[in-house]
PDB file of C-alpha atoms in Angstrom:
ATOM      1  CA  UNK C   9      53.879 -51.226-172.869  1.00 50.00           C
ATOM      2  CA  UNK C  10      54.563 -47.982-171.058  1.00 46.00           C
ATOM      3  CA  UNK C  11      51.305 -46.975-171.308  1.00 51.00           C
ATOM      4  CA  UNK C  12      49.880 -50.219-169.449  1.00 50.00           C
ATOM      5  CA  UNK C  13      52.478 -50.111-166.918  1.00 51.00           C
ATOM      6  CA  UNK C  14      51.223 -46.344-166.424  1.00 60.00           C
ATOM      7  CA  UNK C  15      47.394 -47.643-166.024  1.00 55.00           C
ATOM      8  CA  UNK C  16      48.234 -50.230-163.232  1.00 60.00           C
ATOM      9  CA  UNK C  17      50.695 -47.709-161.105  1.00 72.00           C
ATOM     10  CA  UNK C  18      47.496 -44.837-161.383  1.00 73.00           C
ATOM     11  CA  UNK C  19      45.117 -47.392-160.343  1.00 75.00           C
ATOM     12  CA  UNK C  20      47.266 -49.208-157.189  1.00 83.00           C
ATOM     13  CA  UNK C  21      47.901 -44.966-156.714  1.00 90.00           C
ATOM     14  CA  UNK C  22      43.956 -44.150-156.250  1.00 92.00           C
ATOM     15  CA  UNK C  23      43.267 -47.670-154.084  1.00 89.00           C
ATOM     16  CA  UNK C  24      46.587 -46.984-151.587  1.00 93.00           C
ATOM     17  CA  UNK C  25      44.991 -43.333-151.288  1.00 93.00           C
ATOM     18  CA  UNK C  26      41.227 -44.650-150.124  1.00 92.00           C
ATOM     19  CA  UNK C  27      42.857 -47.259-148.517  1.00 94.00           C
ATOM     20  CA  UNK C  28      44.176 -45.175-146.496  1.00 95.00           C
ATOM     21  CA  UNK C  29      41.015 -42.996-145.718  1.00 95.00           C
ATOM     22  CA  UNK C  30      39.338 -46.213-145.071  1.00 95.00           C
ATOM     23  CA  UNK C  31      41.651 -46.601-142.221  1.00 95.00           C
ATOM     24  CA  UNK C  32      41.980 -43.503-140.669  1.00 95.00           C
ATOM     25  CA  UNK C  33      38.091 -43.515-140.616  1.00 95.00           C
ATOM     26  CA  UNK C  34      37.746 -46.917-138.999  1.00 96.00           C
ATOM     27  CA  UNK C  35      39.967 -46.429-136.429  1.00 95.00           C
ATOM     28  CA  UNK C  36      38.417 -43.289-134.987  1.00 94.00           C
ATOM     29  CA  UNK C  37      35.336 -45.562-134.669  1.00 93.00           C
ATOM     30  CA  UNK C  38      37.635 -47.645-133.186  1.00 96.00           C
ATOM     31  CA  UNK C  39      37.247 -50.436-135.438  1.00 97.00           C
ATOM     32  CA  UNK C  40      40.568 -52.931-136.272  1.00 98.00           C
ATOM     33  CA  UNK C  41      40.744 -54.253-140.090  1.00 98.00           C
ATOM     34  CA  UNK C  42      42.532 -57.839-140.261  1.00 98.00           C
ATOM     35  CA  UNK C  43      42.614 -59.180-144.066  1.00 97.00           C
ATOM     36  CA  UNK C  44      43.112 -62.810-144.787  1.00 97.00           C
ATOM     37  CA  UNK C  45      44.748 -63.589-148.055  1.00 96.00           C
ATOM     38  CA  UNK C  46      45.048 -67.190-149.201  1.00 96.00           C
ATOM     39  CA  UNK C  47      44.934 -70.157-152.207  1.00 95.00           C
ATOM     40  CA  UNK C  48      42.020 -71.855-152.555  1.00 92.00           C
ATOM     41  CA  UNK C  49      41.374 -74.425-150.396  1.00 92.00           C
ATOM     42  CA  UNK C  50      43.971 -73.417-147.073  1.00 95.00           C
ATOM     43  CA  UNK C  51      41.539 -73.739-144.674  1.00 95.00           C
ATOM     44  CA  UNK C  52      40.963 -70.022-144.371  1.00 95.00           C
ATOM     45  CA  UNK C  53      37.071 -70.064-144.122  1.00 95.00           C
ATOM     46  CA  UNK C  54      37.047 -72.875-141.308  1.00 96.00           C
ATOM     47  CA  UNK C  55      39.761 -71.134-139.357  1.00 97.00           C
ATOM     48  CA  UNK C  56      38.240 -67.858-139.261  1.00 97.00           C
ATOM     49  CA  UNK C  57      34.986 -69.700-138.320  1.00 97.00           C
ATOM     50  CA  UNK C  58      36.957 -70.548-135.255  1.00 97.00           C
ATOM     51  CA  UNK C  59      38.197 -67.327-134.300  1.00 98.00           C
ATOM     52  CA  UNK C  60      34.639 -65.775-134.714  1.00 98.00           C
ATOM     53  CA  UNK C  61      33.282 -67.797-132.338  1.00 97.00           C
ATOM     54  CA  UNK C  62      36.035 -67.506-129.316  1.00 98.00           C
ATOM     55  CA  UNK C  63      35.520 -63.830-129.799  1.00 98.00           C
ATOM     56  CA  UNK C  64      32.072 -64.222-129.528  1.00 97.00           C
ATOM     57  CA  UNK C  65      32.502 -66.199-126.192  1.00 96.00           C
ATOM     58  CA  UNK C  66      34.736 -63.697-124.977  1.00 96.00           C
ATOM     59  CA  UNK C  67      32.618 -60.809-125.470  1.00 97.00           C
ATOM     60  CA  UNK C  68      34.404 -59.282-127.751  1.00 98.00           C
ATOM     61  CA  UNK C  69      32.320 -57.477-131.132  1.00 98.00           C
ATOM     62  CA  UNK C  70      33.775 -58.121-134.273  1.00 98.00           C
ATOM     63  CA  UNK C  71      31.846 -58.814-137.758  1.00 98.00           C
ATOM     64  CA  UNK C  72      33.019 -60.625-141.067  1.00 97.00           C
ATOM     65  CA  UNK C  73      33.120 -59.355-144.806  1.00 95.00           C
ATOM     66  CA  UNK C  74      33.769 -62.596-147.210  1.00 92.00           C
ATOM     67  CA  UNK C  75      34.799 -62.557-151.060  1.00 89.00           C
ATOM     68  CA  UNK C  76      34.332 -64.738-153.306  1.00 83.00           C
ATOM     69  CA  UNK C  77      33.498 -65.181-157.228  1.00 71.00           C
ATOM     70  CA  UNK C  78      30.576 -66.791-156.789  1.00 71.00           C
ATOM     71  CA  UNK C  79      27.792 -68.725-154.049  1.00 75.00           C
ATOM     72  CA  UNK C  80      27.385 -67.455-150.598  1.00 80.00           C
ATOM     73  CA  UNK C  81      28.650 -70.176-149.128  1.00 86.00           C
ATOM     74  CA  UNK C  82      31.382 -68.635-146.893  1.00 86.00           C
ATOM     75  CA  UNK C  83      28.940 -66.565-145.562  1.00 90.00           C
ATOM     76  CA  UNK C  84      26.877 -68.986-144.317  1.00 92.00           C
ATOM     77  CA  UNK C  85      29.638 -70.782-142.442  1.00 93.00           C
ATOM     78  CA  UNK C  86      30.859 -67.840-140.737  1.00 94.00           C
ATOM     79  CA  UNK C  87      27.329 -67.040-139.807  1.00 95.00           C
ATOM     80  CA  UNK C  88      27.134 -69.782-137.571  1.00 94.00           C
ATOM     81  CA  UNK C  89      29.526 -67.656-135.224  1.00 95.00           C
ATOM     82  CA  UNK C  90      26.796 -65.440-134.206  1.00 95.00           C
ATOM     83  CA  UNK C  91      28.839 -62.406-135.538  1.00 96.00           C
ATOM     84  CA  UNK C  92      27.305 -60.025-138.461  1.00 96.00           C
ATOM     85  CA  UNK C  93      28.456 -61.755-142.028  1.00 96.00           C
ATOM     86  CA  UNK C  94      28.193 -60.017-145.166  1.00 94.00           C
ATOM     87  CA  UNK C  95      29.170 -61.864-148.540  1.00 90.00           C
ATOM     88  CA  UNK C  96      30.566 -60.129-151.119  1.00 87.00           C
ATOM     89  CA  UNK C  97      30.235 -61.572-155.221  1.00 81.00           C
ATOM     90  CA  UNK C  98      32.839 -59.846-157.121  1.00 72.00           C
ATOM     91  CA  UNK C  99      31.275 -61.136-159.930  1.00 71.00           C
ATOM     92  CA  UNK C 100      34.643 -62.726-161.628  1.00 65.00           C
ATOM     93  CA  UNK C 101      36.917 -60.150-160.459  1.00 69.00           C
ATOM     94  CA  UNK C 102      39.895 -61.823-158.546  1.00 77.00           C
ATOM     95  CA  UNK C 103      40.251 -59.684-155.778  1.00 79.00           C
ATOM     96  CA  UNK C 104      38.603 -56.424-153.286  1.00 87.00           C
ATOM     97  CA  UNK C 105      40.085 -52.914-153.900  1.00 90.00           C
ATOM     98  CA  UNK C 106      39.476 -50.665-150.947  1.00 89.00           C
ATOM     99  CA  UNK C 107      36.782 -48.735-152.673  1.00 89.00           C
ATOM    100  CA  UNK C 108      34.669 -51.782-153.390  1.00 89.00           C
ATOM    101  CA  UNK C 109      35.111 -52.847-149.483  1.00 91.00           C
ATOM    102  CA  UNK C 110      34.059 -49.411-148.403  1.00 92.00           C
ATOM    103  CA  UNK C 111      31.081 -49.131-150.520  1.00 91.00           C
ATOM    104  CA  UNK C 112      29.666 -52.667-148.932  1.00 92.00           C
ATOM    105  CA  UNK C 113      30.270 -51.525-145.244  1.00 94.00           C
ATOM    106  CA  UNK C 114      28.526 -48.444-145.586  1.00 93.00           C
ATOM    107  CA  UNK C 115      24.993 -48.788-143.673  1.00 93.00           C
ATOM    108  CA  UNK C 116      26.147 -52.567-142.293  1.00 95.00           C
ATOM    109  CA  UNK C 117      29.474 -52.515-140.197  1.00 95.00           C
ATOM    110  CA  UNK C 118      27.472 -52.516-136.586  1.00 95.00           C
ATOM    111  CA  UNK C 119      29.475 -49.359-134.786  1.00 93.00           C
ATOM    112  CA  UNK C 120      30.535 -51.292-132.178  1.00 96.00           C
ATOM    113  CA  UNK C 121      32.625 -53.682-133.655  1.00 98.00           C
ATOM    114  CA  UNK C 122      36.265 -53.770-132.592  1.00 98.00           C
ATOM    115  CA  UNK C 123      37.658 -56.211-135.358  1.00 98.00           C
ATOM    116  CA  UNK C 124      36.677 -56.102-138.722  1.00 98.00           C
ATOM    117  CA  UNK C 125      38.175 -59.288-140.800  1.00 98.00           C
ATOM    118  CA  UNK C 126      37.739 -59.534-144.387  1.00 96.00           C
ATOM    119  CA  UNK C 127      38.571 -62.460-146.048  1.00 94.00           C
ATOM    120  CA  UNK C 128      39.705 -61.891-148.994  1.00 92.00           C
ATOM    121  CA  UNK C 129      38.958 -64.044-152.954  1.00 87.00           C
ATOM    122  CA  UNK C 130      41.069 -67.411-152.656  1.00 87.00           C
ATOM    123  CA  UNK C 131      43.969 -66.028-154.561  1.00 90.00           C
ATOM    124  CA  UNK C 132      47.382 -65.268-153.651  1.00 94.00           C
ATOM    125  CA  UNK C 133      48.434 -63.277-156.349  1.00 93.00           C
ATOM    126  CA  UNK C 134      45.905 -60.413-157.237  1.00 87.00           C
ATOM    127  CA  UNK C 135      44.821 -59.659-154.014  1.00 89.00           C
ATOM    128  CA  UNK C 136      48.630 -59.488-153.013  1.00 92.00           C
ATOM    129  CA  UNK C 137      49.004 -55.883-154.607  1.00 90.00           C
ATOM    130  CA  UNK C 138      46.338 -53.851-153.047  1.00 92.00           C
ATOM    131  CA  UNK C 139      45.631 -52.423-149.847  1.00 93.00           C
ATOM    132  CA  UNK C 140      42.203 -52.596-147.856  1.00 94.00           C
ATOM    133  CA  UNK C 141      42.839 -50.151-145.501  1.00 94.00           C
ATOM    134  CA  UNK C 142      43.821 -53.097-142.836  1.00 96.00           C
ATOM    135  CA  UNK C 143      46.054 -52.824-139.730  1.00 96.00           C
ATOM    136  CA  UNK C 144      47.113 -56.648-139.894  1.00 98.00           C
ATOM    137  CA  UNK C 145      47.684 -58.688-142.671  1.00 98.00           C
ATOM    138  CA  UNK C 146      47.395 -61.955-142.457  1.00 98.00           C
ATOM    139  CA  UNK C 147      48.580 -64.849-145.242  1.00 98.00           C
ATOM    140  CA  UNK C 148      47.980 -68.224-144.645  1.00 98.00           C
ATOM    141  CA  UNK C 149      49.392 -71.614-146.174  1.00 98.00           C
ATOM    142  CA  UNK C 150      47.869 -75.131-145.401  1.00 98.00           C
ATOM    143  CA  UNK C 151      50.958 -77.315-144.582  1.00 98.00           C
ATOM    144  CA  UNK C 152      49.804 -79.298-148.051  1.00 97.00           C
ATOM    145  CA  UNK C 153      50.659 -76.782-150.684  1.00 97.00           C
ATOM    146  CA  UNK C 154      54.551 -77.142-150.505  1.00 94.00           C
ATOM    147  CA  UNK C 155      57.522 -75.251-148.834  1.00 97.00           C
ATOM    148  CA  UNK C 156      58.905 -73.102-151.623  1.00 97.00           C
ATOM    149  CA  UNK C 157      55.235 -71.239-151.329  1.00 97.00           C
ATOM    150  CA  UNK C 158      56.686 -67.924-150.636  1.00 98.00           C
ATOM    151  CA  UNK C 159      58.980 -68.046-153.056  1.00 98.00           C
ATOM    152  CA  UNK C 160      56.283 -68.915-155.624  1.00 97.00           C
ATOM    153  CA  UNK C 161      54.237 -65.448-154.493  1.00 97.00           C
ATOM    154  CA  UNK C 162      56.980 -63.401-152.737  1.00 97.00           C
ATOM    155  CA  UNK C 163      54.864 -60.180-152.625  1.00 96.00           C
ATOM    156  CA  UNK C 164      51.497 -62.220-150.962  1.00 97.00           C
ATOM    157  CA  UNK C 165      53.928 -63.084-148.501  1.00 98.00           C
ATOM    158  CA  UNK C 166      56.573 -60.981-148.316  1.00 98.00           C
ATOM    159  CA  UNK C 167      54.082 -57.832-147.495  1.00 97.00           C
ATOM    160  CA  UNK C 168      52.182 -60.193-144.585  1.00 98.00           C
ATOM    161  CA  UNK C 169      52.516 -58.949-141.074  1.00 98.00           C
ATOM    162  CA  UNK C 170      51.576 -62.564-139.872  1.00 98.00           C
ATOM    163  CA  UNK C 171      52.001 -65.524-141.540  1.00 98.00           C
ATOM    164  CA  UNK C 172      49.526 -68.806-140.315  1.00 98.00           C
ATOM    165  CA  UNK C 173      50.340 -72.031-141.425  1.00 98.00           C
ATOM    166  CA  UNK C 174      47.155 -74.394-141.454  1.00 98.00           C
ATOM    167  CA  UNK C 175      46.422 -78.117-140.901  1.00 98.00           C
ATOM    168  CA  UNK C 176      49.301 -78.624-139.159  1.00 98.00           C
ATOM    169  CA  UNK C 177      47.813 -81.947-137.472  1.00 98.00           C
ATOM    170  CA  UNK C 178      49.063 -83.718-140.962  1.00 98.00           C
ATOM    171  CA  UNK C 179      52.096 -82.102-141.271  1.00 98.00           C
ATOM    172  CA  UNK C 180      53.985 -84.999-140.659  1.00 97.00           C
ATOM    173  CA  UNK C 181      51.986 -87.397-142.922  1.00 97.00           C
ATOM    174  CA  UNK C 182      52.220 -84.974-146.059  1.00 97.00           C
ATOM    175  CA  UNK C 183      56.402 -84.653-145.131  1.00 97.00           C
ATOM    176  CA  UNK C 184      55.820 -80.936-144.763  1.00 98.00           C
ATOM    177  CA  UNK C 185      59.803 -79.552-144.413  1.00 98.00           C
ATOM    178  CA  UNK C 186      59.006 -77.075-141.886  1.00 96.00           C
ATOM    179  CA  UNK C 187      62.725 -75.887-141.850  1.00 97.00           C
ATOM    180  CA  UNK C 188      62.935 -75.448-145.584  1.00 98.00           C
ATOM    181  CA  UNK C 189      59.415 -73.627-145.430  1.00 98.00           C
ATOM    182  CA  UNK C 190      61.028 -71.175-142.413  1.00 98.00           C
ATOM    183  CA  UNK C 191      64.160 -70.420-144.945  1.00 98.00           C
ATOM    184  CA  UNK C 192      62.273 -69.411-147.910  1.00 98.00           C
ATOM    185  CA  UNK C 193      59.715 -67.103-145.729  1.00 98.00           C
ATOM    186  CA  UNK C 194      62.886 -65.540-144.540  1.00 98.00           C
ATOM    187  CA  UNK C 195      64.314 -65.036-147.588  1.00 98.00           C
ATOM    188  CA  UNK C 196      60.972 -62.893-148.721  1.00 98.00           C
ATOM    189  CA  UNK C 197      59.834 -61.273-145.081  1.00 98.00           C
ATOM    190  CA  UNK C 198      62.660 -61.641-142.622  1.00 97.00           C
ATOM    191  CA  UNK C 199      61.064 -61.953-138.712  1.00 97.00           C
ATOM    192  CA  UNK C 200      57.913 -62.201-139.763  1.00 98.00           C
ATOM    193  CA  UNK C 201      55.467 -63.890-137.098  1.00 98.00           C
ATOM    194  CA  UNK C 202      54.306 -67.237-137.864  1.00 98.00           C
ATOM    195  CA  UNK C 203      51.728 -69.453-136.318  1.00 98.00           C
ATOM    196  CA  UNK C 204      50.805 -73.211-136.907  1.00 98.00           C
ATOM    197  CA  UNK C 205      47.084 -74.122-136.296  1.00 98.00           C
ATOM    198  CA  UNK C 206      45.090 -76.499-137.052  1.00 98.00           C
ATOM    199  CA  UNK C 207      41.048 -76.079-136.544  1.00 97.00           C
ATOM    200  CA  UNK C 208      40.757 -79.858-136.150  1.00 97.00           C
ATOM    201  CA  UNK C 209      42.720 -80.304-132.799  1.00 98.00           C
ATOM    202  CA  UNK C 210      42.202 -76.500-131.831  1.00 97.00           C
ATOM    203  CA  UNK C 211      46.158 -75.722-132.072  1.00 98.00           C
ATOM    204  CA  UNK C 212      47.180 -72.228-132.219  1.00 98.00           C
ATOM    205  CA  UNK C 213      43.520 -70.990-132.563  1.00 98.00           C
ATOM    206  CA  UNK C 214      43.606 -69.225-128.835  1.00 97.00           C
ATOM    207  CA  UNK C 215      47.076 -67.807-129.997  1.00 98.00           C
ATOM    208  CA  UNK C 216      45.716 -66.437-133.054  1.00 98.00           C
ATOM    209  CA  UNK C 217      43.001 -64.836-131.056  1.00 98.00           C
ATOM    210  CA  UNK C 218      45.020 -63.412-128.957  1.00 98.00           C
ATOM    211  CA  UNK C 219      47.100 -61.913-131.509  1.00 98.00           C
ATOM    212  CA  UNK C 220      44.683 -59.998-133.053  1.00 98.00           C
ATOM    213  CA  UNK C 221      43.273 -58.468-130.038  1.00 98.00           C
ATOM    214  CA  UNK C 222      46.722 -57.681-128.955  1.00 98.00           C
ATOM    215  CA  UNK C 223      46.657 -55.454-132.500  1.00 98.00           C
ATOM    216  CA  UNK C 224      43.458 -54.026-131.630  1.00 97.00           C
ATOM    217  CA  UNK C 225      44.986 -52.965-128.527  1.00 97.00           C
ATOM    218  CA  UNK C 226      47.690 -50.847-130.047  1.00 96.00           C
ATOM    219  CA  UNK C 227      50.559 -53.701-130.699  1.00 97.00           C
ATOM    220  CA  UNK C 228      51.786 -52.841-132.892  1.00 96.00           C
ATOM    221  CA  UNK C 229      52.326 -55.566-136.402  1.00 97.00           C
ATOM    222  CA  UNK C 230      55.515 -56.592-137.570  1.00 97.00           C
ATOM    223  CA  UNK C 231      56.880 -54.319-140.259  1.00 96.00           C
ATOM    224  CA  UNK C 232      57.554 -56.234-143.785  1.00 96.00           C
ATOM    225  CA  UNK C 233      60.608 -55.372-144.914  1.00 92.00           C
ATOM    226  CA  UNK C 234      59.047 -54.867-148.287  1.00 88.00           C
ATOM    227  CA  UNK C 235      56.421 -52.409-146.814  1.00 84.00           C
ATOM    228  CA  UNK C 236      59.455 -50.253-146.693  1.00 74.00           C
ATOM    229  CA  UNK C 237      60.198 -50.646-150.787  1.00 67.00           C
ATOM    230  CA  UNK C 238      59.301 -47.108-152.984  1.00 58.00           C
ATOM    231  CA  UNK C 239      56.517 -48.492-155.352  1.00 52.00           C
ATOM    232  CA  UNK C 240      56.381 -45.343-157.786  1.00 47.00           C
ATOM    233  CA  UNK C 241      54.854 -42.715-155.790  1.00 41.00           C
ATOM    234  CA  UNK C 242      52.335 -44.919-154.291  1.00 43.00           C
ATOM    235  CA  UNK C 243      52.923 -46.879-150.930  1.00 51.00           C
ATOM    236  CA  UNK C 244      52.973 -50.894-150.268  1.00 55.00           C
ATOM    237  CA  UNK C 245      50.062 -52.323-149.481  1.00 55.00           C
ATOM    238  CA  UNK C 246      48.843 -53.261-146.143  1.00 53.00           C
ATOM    239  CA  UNK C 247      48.855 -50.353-144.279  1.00 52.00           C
ATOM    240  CA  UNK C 248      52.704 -50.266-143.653  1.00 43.00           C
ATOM    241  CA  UNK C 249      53.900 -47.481-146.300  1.00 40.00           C
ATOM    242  CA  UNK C 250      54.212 -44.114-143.954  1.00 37.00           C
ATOM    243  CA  UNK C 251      50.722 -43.732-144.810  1.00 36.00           C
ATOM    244  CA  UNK C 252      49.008 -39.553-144.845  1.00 34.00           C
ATOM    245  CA  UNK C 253      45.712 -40.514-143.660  1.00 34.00           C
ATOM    246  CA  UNK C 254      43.186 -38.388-146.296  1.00 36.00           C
ATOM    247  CA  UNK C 255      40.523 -37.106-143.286  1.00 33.00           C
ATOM    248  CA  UNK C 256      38.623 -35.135-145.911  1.00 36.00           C
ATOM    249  CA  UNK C 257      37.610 -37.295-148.684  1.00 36.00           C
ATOM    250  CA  UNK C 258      37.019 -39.662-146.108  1.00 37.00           C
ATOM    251  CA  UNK C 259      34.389 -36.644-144.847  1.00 37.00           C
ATOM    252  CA  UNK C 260      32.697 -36.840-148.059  1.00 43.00           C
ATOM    253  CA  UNK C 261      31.299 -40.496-147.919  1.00 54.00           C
ATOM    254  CA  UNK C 262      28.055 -41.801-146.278  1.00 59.00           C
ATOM    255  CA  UNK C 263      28.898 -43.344-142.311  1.00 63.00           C
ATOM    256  CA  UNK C 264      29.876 -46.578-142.640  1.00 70.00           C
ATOM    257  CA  UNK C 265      29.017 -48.170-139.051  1.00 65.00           C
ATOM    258  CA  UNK C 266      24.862 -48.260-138.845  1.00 61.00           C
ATOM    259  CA  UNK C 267      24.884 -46.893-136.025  1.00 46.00           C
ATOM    260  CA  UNK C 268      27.512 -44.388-133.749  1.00 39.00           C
ATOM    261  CA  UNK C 269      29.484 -45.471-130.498  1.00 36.00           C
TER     262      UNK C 269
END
């Protein structure tokens, strides 16, 4: 058993470490990583569809990296945005691992782009436990999947530097406990931002817009009080853990925008 438990703290070790070369080399291109983590089904693809295309009318350059175990589907949606898509099959595996992202943005991730989001495999536990090199991360919940949620995957939401509640136009007709939802979040992340939306009536889409370019501009995210919890050697996840920022192996991959600023 030692042995196994040995495996998974080496290989968390190696991801927090590229993870965090990934983001020191992204933003000196000046490029903002949001990840999305969610269950299946919150309403994360239609939302970020959204939010693609108000930064697209506002000028601003961002692109979109999807997951997902199988079909490119996502991709497809998001594409409608205008902004560069990429879809990534993991091929069964339940999550990305920062050297798997980095490896699919080399050559593609246009060198102007100021927000990078990557939307992570539907899936709130694996994904949970490994950083992407991101400066925000983002969990969401659709008001229908009950209030004890973050209770049920304290680390998917207790390492979140935003938390988004979705469909919130049927809140009331599913006899979502919003109170009882707000306790148990606090309980697991203490302060931690959260934002209703819904992408049918438009609510809190312009908010969460405006959020992440605030990040991109140098606010700076709400610190998890987990982030701040020793995880054998190796940091939390989420770019939150007092992170060294590894400039030279970074050095030694290919560029990853396609072209320079």
């Amino acid at each position: 058993m030692c042995k196994v438990v040995d495996v998974r703290q080496s290989v968390l070790a190696k991801n927090d470490h590229l993870a965090d070369a990934l983001r020191a080399e992204l933003t000196a291109h000046g490029t903002t990583v949001v990840s999305l983590l969610s269950s299946p089904g919150s309403g994360k693809t239609a939302l970020l569809e959204q939010v693609l295309a108000r930064m697209g009318v506002r000028g601003v350059p961002v692109a979109a990296l999807t997951a997902d175990l199988a079909t490119e589907n996502d991709a497809r949606r998001l594409a409608r945005s205008g902004a560069p898509v990429k879809q990534v099959l993991t091929g069964g595996l339940c999550h990305l691992e920062a050297a798997q992202l980095r490896a699919h943005l080399e050559g593609w991730l246009p060198g102007d782009t100021r927000l990078l989001f990557v939307e992570n495999v539907g899936n709130l536990v694996c994904p949970a436990s490994y950083d992407l090199g991101e400066t925000l991360r983002v969990t969401l919940m659709s008001v229908t999947e009950g209030e004890d949620k973050p209770l049920k995957y304290p680390l998917a939401f207790g390492l979140a530097h935003l938390v988004v509640l979705t469909k919130n136009d049927i809140a009331d007709a599913v006899d979502f406990d919003e109170a009882a939802f707000t306790a148990y979040l606090a309980r697991v992340n203490p302060e931690v931002p959260v934002l209703r939306t819904s992408v049918r009536t438009g609510e809190g889409v312009q908010s969460l817009v405006d959020h992440f370019l605030a990040v991109a501009d140098g606010a700076v995210p709400h610190r998890p009080r987990l982030a701040s919890a020793p995880r054998d050697g190796a940091h939390a996840p989420g770019g939150t853990g007092g992170h060294h920022h590894d400039h030279d192996r970074a050095a030694t991959h290919a560029p990853l925008t396609s072209h320079q600023r």
